[in-house]
PDB file of C-alpha atoms and ligand atoms in Angstrom:
ATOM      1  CA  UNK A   1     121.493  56.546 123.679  1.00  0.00           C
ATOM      2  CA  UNK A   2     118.633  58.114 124.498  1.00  0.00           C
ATOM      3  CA  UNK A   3     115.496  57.478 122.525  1.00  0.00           C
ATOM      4  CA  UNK A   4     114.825  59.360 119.196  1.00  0.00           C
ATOM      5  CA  UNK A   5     111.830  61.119 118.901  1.00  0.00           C
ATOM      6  CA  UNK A   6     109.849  61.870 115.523  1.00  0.00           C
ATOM      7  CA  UNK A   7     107.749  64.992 115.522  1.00  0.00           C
ATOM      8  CA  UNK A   8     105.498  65.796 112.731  1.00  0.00           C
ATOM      9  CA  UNK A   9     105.800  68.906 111.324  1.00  0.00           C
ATOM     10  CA  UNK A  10     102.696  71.364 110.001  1.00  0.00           C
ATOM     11  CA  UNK A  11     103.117  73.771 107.668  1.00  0.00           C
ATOM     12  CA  UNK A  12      99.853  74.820 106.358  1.00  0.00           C
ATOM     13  CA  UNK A  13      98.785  78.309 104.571  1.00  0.00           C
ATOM     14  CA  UNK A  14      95.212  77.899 105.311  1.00  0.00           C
ATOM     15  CA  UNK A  15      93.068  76.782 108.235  1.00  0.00           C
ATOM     16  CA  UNK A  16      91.296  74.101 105.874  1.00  0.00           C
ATOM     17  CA  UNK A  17      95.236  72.722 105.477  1.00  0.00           C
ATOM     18  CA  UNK A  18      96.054  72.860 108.965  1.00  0.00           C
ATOM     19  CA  UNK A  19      93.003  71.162 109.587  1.00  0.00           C
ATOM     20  CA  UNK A  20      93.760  68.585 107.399  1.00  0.00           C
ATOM     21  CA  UNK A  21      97.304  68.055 108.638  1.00  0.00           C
ATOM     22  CA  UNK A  22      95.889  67.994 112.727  1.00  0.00           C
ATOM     23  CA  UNK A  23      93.654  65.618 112.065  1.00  0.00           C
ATOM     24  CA  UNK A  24      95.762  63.324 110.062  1.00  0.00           C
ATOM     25  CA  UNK A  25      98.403  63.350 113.031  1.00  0.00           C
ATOM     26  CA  UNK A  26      95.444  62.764 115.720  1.00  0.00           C
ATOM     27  CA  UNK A  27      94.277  60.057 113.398  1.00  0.00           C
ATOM     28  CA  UNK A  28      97.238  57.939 113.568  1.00  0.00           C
ATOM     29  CA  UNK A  29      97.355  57.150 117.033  1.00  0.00           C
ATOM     30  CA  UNK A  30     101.191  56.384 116.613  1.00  0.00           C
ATOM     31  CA  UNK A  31     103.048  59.561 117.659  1.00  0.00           C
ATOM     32  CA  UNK A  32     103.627  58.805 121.603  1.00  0.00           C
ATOM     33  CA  UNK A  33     106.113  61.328 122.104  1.00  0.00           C
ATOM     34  CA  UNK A  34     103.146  63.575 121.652  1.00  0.00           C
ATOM     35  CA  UNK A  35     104.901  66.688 120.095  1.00  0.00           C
ATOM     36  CA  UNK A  36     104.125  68.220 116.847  1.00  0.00           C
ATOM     37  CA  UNK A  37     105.461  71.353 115.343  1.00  0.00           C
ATOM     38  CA  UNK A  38     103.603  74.124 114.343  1.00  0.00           C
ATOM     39  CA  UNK A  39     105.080  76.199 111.402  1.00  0.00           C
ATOM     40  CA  UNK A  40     104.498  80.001 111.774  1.00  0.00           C
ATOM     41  CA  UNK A  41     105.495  82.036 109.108  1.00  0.00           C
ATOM     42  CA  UNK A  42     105.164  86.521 108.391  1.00  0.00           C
ATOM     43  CA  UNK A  43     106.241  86.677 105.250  1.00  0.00           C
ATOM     44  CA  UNK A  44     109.145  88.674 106.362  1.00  0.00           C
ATOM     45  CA  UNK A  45     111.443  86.298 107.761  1.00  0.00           C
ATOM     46  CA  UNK A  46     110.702  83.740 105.275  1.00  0.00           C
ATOM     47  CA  UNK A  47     108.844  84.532 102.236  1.00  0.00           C
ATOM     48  CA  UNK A  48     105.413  82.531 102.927  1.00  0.00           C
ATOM     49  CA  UNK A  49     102.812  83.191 105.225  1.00  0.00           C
ATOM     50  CA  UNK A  50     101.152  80.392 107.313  1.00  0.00           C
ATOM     51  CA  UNK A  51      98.019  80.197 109.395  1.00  0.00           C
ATOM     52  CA  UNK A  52      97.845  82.751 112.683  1.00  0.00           C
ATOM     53  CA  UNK A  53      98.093  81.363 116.447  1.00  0.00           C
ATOM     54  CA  UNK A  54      93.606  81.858 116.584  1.00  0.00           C
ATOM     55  CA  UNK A  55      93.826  78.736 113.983  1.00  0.00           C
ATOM     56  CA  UNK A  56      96.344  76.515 116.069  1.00  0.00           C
ATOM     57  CA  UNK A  57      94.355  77.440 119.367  1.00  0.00           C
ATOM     58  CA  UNK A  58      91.065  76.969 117.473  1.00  0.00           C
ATOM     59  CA  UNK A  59      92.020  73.409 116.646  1.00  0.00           C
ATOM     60  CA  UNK A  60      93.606  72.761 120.220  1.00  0.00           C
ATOM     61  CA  UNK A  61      94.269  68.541 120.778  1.00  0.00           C
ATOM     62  CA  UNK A  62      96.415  66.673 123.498  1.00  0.00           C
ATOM     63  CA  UNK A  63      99.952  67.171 121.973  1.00  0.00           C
ATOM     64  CA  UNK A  64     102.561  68.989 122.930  1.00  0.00           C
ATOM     65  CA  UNK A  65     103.498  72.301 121.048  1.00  0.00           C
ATOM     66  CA  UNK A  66     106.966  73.018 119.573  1.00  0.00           C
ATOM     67  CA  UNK A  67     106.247  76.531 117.638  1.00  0.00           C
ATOM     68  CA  UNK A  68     108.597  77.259 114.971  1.00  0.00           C
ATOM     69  CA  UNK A  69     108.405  80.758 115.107  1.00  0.00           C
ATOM     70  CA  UNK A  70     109.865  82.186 111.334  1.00  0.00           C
ATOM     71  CA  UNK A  71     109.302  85.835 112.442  1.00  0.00           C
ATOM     72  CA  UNK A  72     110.455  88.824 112.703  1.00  0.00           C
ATOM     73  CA  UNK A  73     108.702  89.591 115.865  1.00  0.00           C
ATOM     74  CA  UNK A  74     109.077  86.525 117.705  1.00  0.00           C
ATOM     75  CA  UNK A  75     107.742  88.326 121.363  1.00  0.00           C
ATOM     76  CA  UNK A  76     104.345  89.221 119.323  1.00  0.00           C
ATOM     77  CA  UNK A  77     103.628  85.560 117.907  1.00  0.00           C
ATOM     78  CA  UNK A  78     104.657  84.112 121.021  1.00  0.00           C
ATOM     79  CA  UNK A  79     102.555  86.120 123.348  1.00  0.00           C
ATOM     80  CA  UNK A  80      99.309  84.838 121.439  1.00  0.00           C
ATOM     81  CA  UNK A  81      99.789  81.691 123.254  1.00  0.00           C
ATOM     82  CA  UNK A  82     100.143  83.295 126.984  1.00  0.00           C
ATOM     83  CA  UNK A  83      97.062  81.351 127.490  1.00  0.00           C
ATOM     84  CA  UNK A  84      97.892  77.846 125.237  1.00  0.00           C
ATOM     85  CA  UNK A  85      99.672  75.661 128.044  1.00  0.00           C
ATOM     86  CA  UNK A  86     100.015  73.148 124.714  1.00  0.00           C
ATOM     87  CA  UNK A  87     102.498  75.426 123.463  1.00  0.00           C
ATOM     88  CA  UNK A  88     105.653  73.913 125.176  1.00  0.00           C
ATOM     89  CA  UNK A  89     107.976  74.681 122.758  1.00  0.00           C
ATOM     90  CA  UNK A  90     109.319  78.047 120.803  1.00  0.00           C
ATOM     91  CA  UNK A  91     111.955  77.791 118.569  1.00  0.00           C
ATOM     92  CA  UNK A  92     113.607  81.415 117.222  1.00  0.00           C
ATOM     93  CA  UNK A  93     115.623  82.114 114.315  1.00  0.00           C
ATOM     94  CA  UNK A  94     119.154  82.521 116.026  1.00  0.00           C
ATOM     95  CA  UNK A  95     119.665  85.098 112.796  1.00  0.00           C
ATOM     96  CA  UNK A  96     117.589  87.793 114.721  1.00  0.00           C
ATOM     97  CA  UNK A  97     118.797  90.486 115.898  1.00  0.00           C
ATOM     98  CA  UNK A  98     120.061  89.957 119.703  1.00  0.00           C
ATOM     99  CA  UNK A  99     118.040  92.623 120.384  1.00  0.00           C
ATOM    100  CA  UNK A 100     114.674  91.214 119.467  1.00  0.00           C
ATOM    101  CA  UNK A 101     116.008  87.596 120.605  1.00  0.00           C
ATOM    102  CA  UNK A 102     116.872  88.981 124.196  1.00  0.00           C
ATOM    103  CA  UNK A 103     113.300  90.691 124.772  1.00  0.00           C
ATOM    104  CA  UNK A 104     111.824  87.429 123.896  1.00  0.00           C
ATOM    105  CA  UNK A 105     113.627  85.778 126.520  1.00  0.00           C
ATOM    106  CA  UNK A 106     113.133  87.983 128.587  1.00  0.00           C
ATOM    107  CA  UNK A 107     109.257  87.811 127.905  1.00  0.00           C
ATOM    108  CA  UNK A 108     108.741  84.141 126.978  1.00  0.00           C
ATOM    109  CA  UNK A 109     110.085  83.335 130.830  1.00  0.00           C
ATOM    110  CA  UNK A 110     107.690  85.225 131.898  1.00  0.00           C
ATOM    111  CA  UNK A 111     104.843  84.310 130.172  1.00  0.00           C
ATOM    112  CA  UNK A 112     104.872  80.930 130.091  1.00  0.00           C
ATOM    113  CA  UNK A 113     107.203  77.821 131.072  1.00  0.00           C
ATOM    114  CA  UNK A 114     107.846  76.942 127.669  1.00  0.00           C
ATOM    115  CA  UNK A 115     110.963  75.872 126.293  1.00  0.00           C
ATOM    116  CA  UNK A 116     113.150  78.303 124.458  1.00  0.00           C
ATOM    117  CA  UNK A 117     115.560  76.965 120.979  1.00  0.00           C
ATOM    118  CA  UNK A 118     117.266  78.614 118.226  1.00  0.00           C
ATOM    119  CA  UNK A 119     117.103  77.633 114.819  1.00  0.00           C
ATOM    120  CA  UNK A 120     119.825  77.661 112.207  1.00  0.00           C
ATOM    121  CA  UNK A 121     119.166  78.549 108.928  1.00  0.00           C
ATOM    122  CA  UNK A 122     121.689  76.097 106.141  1.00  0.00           C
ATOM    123  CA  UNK A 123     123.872  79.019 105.897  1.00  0.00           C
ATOM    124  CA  UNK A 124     124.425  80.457 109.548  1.00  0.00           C
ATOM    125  CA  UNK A 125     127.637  79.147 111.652  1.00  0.00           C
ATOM    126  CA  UNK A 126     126.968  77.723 114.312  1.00  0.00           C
ATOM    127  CA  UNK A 127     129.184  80.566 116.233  1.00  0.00           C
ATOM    128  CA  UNK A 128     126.125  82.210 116.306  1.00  0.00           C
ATOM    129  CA  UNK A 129     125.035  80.236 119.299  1.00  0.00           C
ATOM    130  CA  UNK A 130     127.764  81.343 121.670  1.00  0.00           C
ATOM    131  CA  UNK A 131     125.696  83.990 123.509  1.00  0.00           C
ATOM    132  CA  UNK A 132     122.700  81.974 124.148  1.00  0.00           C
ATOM    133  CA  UNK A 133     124.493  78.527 124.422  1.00  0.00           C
ATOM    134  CA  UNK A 134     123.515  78.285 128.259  1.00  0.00           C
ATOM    135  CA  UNK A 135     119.877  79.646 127.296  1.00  0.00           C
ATOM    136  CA  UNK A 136     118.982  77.041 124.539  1.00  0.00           C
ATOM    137  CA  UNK A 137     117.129  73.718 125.267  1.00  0.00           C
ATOM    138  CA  UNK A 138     116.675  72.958 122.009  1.00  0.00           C
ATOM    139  CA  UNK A 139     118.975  74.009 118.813  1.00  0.00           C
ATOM    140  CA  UNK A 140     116.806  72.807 115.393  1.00  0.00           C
ATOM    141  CA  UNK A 141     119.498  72.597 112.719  1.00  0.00           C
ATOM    142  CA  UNK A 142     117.520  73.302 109.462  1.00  0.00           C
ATOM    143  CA  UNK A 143     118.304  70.734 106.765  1.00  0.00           C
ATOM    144  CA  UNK A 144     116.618  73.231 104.245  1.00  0.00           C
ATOM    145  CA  UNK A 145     116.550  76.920 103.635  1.00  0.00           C
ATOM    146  CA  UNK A 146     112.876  77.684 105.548  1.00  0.00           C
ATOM    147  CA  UNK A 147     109.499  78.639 104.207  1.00  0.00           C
ATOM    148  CA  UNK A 148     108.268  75.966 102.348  1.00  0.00           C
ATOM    149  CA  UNK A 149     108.017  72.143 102.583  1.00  0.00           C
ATOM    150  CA  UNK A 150     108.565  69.044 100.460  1.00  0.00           C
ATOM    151  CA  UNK A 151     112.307  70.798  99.478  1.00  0.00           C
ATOM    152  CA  UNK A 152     115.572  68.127  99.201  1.00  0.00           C
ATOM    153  CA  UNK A 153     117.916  67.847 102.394  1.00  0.00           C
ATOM    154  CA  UNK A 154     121.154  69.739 102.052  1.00  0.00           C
ATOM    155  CA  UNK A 155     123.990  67.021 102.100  1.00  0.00           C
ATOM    156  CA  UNK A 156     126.178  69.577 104.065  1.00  0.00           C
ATOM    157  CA  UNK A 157     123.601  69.688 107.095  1.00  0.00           C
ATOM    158  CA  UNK A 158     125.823  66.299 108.414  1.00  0.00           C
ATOM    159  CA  UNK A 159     128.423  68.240 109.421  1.00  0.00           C
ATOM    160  CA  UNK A 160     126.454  70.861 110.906  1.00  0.00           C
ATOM    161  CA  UNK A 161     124.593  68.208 113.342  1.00  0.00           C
ATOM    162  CA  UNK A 162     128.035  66.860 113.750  1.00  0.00           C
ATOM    163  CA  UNK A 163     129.801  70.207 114.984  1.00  0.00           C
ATOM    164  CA  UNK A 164     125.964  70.921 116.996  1.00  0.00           C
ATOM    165  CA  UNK A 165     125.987  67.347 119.296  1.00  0.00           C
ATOM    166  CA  UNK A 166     129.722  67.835 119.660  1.00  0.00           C
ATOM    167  CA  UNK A 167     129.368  71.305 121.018  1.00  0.00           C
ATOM    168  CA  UNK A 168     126.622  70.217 122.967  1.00  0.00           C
ATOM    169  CA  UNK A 169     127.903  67.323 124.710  1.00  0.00           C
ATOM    170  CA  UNK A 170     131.661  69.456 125.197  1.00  0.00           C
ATOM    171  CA  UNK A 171     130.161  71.897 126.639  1.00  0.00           C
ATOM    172  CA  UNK A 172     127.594  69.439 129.110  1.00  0.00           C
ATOM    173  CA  UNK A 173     124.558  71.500 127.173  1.00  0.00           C
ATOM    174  CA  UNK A 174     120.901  70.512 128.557  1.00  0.00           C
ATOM    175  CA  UNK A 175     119.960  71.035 125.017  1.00  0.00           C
ATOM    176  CA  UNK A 176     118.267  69.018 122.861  1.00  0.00           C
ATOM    177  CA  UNK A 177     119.310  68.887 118.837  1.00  0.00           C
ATOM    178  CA  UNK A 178     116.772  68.663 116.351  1.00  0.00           C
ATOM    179  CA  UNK A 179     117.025  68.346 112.596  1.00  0.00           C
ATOM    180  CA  UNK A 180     113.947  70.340 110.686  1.00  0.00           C
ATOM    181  CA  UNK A 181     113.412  70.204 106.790  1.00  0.00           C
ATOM    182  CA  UNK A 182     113.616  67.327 103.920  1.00  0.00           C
ATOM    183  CA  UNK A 183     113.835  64.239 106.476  1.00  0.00           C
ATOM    184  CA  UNK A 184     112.679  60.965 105.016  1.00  0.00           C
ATOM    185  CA  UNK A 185     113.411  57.321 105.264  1.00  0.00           C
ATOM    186  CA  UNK A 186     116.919  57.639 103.366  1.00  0.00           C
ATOM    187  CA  UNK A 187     118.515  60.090 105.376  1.00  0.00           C
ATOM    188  CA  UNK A 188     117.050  59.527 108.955  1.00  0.00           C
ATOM    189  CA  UNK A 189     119.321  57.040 109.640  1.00  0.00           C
ATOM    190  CA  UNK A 190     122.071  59.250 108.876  1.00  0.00           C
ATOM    191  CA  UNK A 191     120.712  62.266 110.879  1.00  0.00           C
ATOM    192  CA  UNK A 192     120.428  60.340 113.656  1.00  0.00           C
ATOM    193  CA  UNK A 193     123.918  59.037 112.964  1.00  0.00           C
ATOM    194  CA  UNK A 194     125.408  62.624 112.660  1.00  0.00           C
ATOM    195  CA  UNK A 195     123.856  63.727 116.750  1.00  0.00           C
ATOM    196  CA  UNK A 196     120.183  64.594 116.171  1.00  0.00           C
ATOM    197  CA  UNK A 197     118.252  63.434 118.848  1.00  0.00           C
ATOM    198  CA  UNK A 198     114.718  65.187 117.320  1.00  0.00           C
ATOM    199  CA  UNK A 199     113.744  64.583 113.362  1.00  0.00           C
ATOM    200  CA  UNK A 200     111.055  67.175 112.062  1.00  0.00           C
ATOM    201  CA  UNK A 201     109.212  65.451 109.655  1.00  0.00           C
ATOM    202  CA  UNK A 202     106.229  67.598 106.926  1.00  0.00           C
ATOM    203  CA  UNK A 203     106.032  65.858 103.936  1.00  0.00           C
ATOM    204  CA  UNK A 204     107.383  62.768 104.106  1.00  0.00           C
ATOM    205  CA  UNK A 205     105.284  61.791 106.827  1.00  0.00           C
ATOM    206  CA  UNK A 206     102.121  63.468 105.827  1.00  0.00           C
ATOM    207  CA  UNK A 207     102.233  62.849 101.974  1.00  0.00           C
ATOM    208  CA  UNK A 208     100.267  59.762 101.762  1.00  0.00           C
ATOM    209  CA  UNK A 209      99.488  57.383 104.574  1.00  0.00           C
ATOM    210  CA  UNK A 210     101.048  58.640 107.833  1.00  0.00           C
ATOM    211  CA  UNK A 211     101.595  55.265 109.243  1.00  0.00           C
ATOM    212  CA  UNK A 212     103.247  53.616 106.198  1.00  0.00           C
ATOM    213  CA  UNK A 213     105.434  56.559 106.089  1.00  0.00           C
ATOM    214  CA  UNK A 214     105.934  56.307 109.851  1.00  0.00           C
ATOM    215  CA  UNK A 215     106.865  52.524 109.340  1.00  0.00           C
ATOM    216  CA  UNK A 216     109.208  53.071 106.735  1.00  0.00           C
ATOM    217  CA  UNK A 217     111.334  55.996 108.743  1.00  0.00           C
ATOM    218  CA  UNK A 218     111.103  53.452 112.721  1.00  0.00           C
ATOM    219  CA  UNK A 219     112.571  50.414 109.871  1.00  0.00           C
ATOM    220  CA  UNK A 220     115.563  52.582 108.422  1.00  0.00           C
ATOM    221  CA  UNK A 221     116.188  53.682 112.034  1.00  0.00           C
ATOM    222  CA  UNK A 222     115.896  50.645 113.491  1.00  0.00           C
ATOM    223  CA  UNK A 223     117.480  48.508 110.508  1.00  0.00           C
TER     224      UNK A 223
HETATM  225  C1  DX5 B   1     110.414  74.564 106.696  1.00  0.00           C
HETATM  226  C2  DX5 B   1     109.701  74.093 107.946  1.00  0.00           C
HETATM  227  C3  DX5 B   1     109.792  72.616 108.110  1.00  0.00           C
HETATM  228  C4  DX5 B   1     109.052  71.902 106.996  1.00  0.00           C
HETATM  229  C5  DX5 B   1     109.345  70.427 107.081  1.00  0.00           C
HETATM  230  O1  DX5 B   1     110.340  75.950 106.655  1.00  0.00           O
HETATM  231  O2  DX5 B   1     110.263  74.687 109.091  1.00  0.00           O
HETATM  232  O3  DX5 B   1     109.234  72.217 109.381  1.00  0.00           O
HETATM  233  O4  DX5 B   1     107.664  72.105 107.132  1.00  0.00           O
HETATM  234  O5  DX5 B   1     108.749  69.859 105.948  1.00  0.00           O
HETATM  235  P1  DX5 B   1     109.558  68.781 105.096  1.00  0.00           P
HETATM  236  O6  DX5 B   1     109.808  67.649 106.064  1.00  0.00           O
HETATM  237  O7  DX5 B   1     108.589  68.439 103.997  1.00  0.00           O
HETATM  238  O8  DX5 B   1     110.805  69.432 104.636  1.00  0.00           O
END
Protein backbone atom coordinates (compact mmCIF):
# COMPACT_ATOMS: atom_id res chain seq x y z
CA UNK A 1 0.00 0.00 0.00
CA UNK A 2 1.40 2.96 -0.78
CA UNK A 3 2.31 5.39 1.93
CA UNK A 4 -0.35 7.78 3.44
CA UNK A 5 0.33 11.20 3.40
CA UNK A 6 -1.02 13.91 6.00
CA UNK A 7 -1.38 17.41 4.67
CA UNK A 8 -2.23 20.23 6.87
CA UNK A 9 -4.87 22.20 5.93
CA UNK A 10 -5.13 26.35 6.27
CA UNK A 11 -8.08 28.01 6.42
CA UNK A 12 -7.52 31.42 7.64
CA UNK A 13 -9.79 34.75 7.13
CA UNK A 14 -7.02 37.06 7.81
CA UNK A 15 -3.35 37.38 6.90
CA UNK A 16 -2.44 37.62 10.78
CA UNK A 17 -4.31 33.86 10.84
CA UNK A 18 -2.65 32.55 7.94
CA UNK A 19 0.39 33.71 9.34
CA UNK A 20 -0.13 32.05 12.34
CA UNK A 21 -1.15 28.75 10.77
CA UNK A 22 2.29 28.89 8.15
CA UNK A 23 4.39 29.30 10.70
CA UNK A 24 3.05 26.73 13.02
CA UNK A 25 3.36 24.08 10.07
CA UNK A 26 7.09 25.40 9.24
CA UNK A 27 7.68 25.15 12.94
CA UNK A 28 7.13 21.56 13.29
CA UNK A 29 9.65 20.23 11.17
CA UNK A 30 7.52 16.93 10.90
CA UNK A 31 5.48 17.22 7.67
CA UNK A 32 8.02 15.46 5.04
CA UNK A 33 5.60 14.98 2.45
CA UNK A 34 5.91 18.71 2.23
CA UNK A 35 2.32 19.61 1.01
CA UNK A 36 -0.05 21.85 2.70
CA UNK A 37 -3.38 23.07 1.54
CA UNK A 38 -4.32 26.39 1.10
CA UNK A 39 -8.10 27.17 1.62
CA UNK A 40 -9.45 29.84 -0.81
CA UNK A 41 -12.75 30.91 -0.35
CA UNK A 42 -15.29 34.05 -2.46
CA UNK A 43 -17.98 34.01 -0.51
CA UNK A 44 -20.00 32.76 -3.35
CA UNK A 45 -19.26 29.26 -3.57
CA UNK A 46 -19.09 28.81 0.04
CA UNK A 47 -20.32 31.38 2.33
CA UNK A 48 -16.86 32.62 3.97
CA UNK A 49 -14.22 34.51 2.57
CA UNK A 50 -10.51 33.61 3.18
CA UNK A 51 -7.26 35.43 2.60
CA UNK A 52 -6.37 36.39 -1.35
CA UNK A 53 -3.44 34.53 -3.37
CA UNK A 54 -0.97 38.23 -2.55
CA UNK A 55 -1.16 36.73 1.23
CA UNK A 56 -0.19 33.00 0.34
CA UNK A 57 2.59 34.36 -2.13
CA UNK A 58 3.56 36.99 0.46
CA UNK A 59 4.28 34.28 2.99
CA UNK A 60 5.94 31.89 0.29
CA UNK A 61 8.04 28.70 2.27
CA UNK A 62 9.45 25.33 0.80
CA UNK A 63 6.16 23.27 0.67
CA UNK A 64 4.31 22.17 -1.87
CA UNK A 65 0.90 23.89 -2.74
CA UNK A 66 -2.43 22.00 -3.03
CA UNK A 67 -5.02 25.11 -3.54
CA UNK A 68 -8.45 24.35 -2.64
CA UNK A 69 -10.02 26.59 -4.82
CA UNK A 70 -13.99 27.18 -3.29
CA UNK A 71 -14.81 29.58 -6.18
CA UNK A 72 -16.84 30.47 -8.52
CA UNK A 73 -14.20 31.58 -10.86
CA UNK A 74 -11.70 29.02 -10.46
CA UNK A 75 -9.52 30.33 -13.91
CA UNK A 76 -9.28 33.92 -12.01
CA UNK A 77 -7.89 32.55 -8.53
CA UNK A 78 -5.79 30.20 -10.24
CA UNK A 79 -4.11 32.51 -12.63
CA UNK A 80 -2.76 34.63 -9.54
CA UNK A 81 -0.30 31.95 -9.10
CA UNK A 82 1.03 31.84 -12.95
CA UNK A 83 4.15 32.89 -11.30
CA UNK A 84 4.01 30.62 -7.71
CA UNK A 85 5.85 27.32 -8.95
CA UNK A 86 4.82 26.26 -5.03
CA UNK A 87 1.42 26.02 -6.17
CA UNK A 88 1.42 22.32 -7.38
CA UNK A 89 -1.86 21.55 -6.69
CA UNK A 90 -5.59 23.00 -7.66
CA UNK A 91 -8.41 21.32 -6.56
CA UNK A 92 -12.07 22.56 -8.22
CA UNK A 93 -15.44 22.09 -7.03
CA UNK A 94 -16.64 19.27 -9.52
CA UNK A 95 -20.29 21.15 -8.83
CA UNK A 96 -19.22 23.96 -11.34
CA UNK A 97 -20.55 24.42 -14.18
CA UNK A 98 -18.62 22.30 -17.04
CA UNK A 99 -18.36 25.31 -18.62
CA UNK A 100 -16.25 27.22 -16.16
CA UNK A 101 -14.48 23.75 -15.16
CA UNK A 102 -13.42 23.15 -18.91
CA UNK A 103 -11.83 26.79 -19.41
CA UNK A 104 -9.86 26.12 -16.36
CA UNK A 105 -8.43 23.17 -17.80
CA UNK A 106 -7.95 24.43 -20.55
CA UNK A 107 -6.02 27.43 -18.88
CA UNK A 108 -4.44 25.79 -15.81
CA UNK A 109 -2.39 23.43 -18.55
CA UNK A 110 -1.27 26.18 -19.84
CA UNK A 111 -0.22 28.17 -17.22
CA UNK A 112 1.42 26.11 -15.11
CA UNK A 113 2.25 22.22 -14.58
CA UNK A 114 0.17 21.95 -11.69
CA UNK A 115 -1.98 19.22 -10.86
CA UNK A 116 -5.66 19.43 -11.58
CA UNK A 117 -8.59 17.54 -8.83
CA UNK A 118 -12.16 17.85 -8.25
CA UNK A 119 -13.72 18.12 -5.08
CA UNK A 120 -16.98 16.64 -3.89
CA UNK A 121 -19.11 18.40 -1.82
CA UNK A 122 -21.11 15.59 1.06
CA UNK A 123 -24.03 15.76 -1.14
CA UNK A 124 -22.78 15.41 -4.88
CA UNK A 125 -22.67 11.70 -6.52
CA UNK A 126 -19.87 10.76 -7.45
CA UNK A 127 -21.40 10.38 -11.22
CA UNK A 128 -20.39 13.70 -11.44
CA UNK A 129 -16.86 12.68 -12.16
CA UNK A 130 -17.53 10.75 -15.35
CA UNK A 131 -16.50 13.53 -17.77
CA UNK A 132 -13.31 14.45 -16.19
CA UNK A 133 -12.44 10.93 -14.78
CA UNK A 134 -9.32 10.68 -17.22
CA UNK A 135 -8.49 14.50 -16.34
CA UNK A 136 -8.38 14.20 -12.46
CA UNK A 137 -5.15 13.43 -10.47
CA UNK A 138 -6.56 14.03 -7.46
CA UNK A 139 -10.46 13.61 -6.35
CA UNK A 140 -10.74 15.29 -2.48
CA UNK A 141 -13.90 13.69 -1.10
CA UNK A 142 -15.15 16.34 1.44
CA UNK A 143 -16.01 14.77 4.79
CA UNK A 144 -17.88 18.13 5.61
CA UNK A 145 -20.10 20.56 3.83
CA UNK A 146 -17.12 23.41 2.94
CA UNK A 147 -16.47 26.86 4.28
CA UNK A 148 -15.57 26.58 7.63
CA UNK A 149 -13.33 24.39 9.85
CA UNK A 150 -13.42 22.55 13.17
CA UNK A 151 -17.13 20.98 11.81
CA UNK A 152 -17.86 16.93 12.76
CA UNK A 153 -17.08 14.27 9.91
CA UNK A 154 -20.15 13.03 8.13
CA UNK A 155 -20.41 9.20 8.98
CA UNK A 156 -21.74 8.66 5.36
CA UNK A 157 -18.38 10.03 3.74
CA UNK A 158 -17.13 5.98 4.22
CA UNK A 159 -19.00 4.96 1.58
CA UNK A 160 -18.24 7.73 -0.59
CA UNK A 161 -14.26 7.00 -0.27
CA UNK A 162 -15.34 3.46 -0.69
CA UNK A 163 -17.29 3.88 -4.14
CA UNK A 164 -14.14 6.80 -5.02
CA UNK A 165 -10.88 4.11 -4.56
CA UNK A 166 -13.09 1.47 -6.15
CA UNK A 167 -13.79 3.56 -9.18
CA UNK A 168 -10.39 4.56 -9.21
CA UNK A 169 -8.58 1.44 -9.09
CA UNK A 170 -11.55 -0.23 -11.78
CA UNK A 171 -11.00 2.08 -13.93
CA UNK A 172 -6.69 2.00 -13.57
CA UNK A 173 -7.18 6.00 -12.56
CA UNK A 174 -3.66 7.88 -11.99
CA UNK A 175 -5.61 9.69 -9.42
CA UNK A 176 -4.95 10.23 -6.12
CA UNK A 177 -8.04 10.24 -3.33
CA UNK A 178 -8.01 12.58 -0.65
CA UNK A 179 -10.37 13.02 2.26
CA UNK A 180 -10.78 17.00 3.31
CA UNK A 181 -12.86 18.18 6.43
CA UNK A 182 -13.33 16.90 10.27
CA UNK A 183 -10.28 14.29 10.19
CA UNK A 184 -8.86 13.50 13.59
CA UNK A 185 -7.28 10.67 15.43
CA UNK A 186 -10.70 8.61 15.69
CA UNK A 187 -11.61 8.44 12.26
CA UNK A 188 -8.21 8.43 10.35
CA UNK A 189 -7.84 5.03 10.73
CA UNK A 190 -11.06 4.45 9.20
CA UNK A 191 -10.53 6.88 6.24
CA UNK A 192 -7.63 5.32 5.43
CA UNK A 193 -9.45 2.02 5.79
CA UNK A 194 -12.34 3.13 3.42
CA UNK A 195 -9.40 4.09 0.13
CA UNK A 196 -8.06 7.54 1.03
CA UNK A 197 -4.65 7.72 0.28
CA UNK A 198 -4.43 11.82 1.31
CA UNK A 199 -6.05 13.06 4.89
CA UNK A 200 -6.61 16.97 5.01
CA UNK A 201 -6.17 17.86 8.35
CA UNK A 202 -7.24 22.04 9.89
CA UNK A 203 -8.13 21.79 13.22
CA UNK A 204 -7.24 18.84 14.62
CA UNK A 205 -3.80 19.25 13.76
CA UNK A 206 -3.43 22.90 14.34
CA UNK A 207 -5.61 23.28 17.56
CA UNK A 208 -3.03 22.95 20.14
CA UNK A 209 0.41 21.48 19.71
CA UNK A 210 0.92 20.34 16.09
CA UNK A 211 3.20 17.56 16.95
CA UNK A 212 1.15 15.96 19.77
CA UNK A 213 -1.70 16.11 17.46
CA UNK A 214 0.51 14.75 14.68
CA UNK A 215 1.56 11.85 17.11
CA UNK A 216 -1.73 10.97 18.08
CA UNK A 217 -3.20 10.69 14.22
CA UNK A 218 0.74 8.44 12.88
CA UNK A 219 -0.38 6.10 16.45
CA UNK A 220 -4.15 5.45 15.39
CA UNK A 221 -2.79 4.86 11.86
CA UNK A 222 -0.16 2.91 12.71
CA UNK A 223 -1.89 1.06 15.80
C1 LIG B 1 -13.37 23.14 4.66
C2 LIG B 1 -11.92 23.12 4.22
C3 LIG B 1 -11.12 22.12 4.97
C4 LIG B 1 -11.03 22.49 6.44
C5 LIG B 1 -10.40 21.35 7.19
O1 LIG B 1 -14.06 24.05 3.87
O2 LIG B 1 -11.83 22.80 2.85
O3 LIG B 1 -9.79 22.02 4.42
O4 LIG B 1 -10.23 23.64 6.59
O5 LIG B 1 -10.48 21.71 8.55
P1 LIG B 1 -10.94 20.62 9.62
O6 LIG B 1 -9.91 19.53 9.52
O7 LIG B 1 -10.90 21.39 10.91
O8 LIG B 1 -12.30 20.17 9.22
Amino acid sequence: MSKVQIIPAILATTEEEYQQKIQQIESSGLFTDGWVQIDLMDGKFVQNVSISPEVVKKHSTSFKYEIHLMVEDPLFWASQFREFPRAQRFIVPIELPNKEIDEFIGQVRVLTDAEIGFSFEPATPLSKLKKYQNVAESILIMGVHSGFSGQDFIPGTLKKIQETAKLVKENELDCLVGVDGGVNHENARMVIDAGADYLVIGSHLLEGDIDENLGKIWEALNG
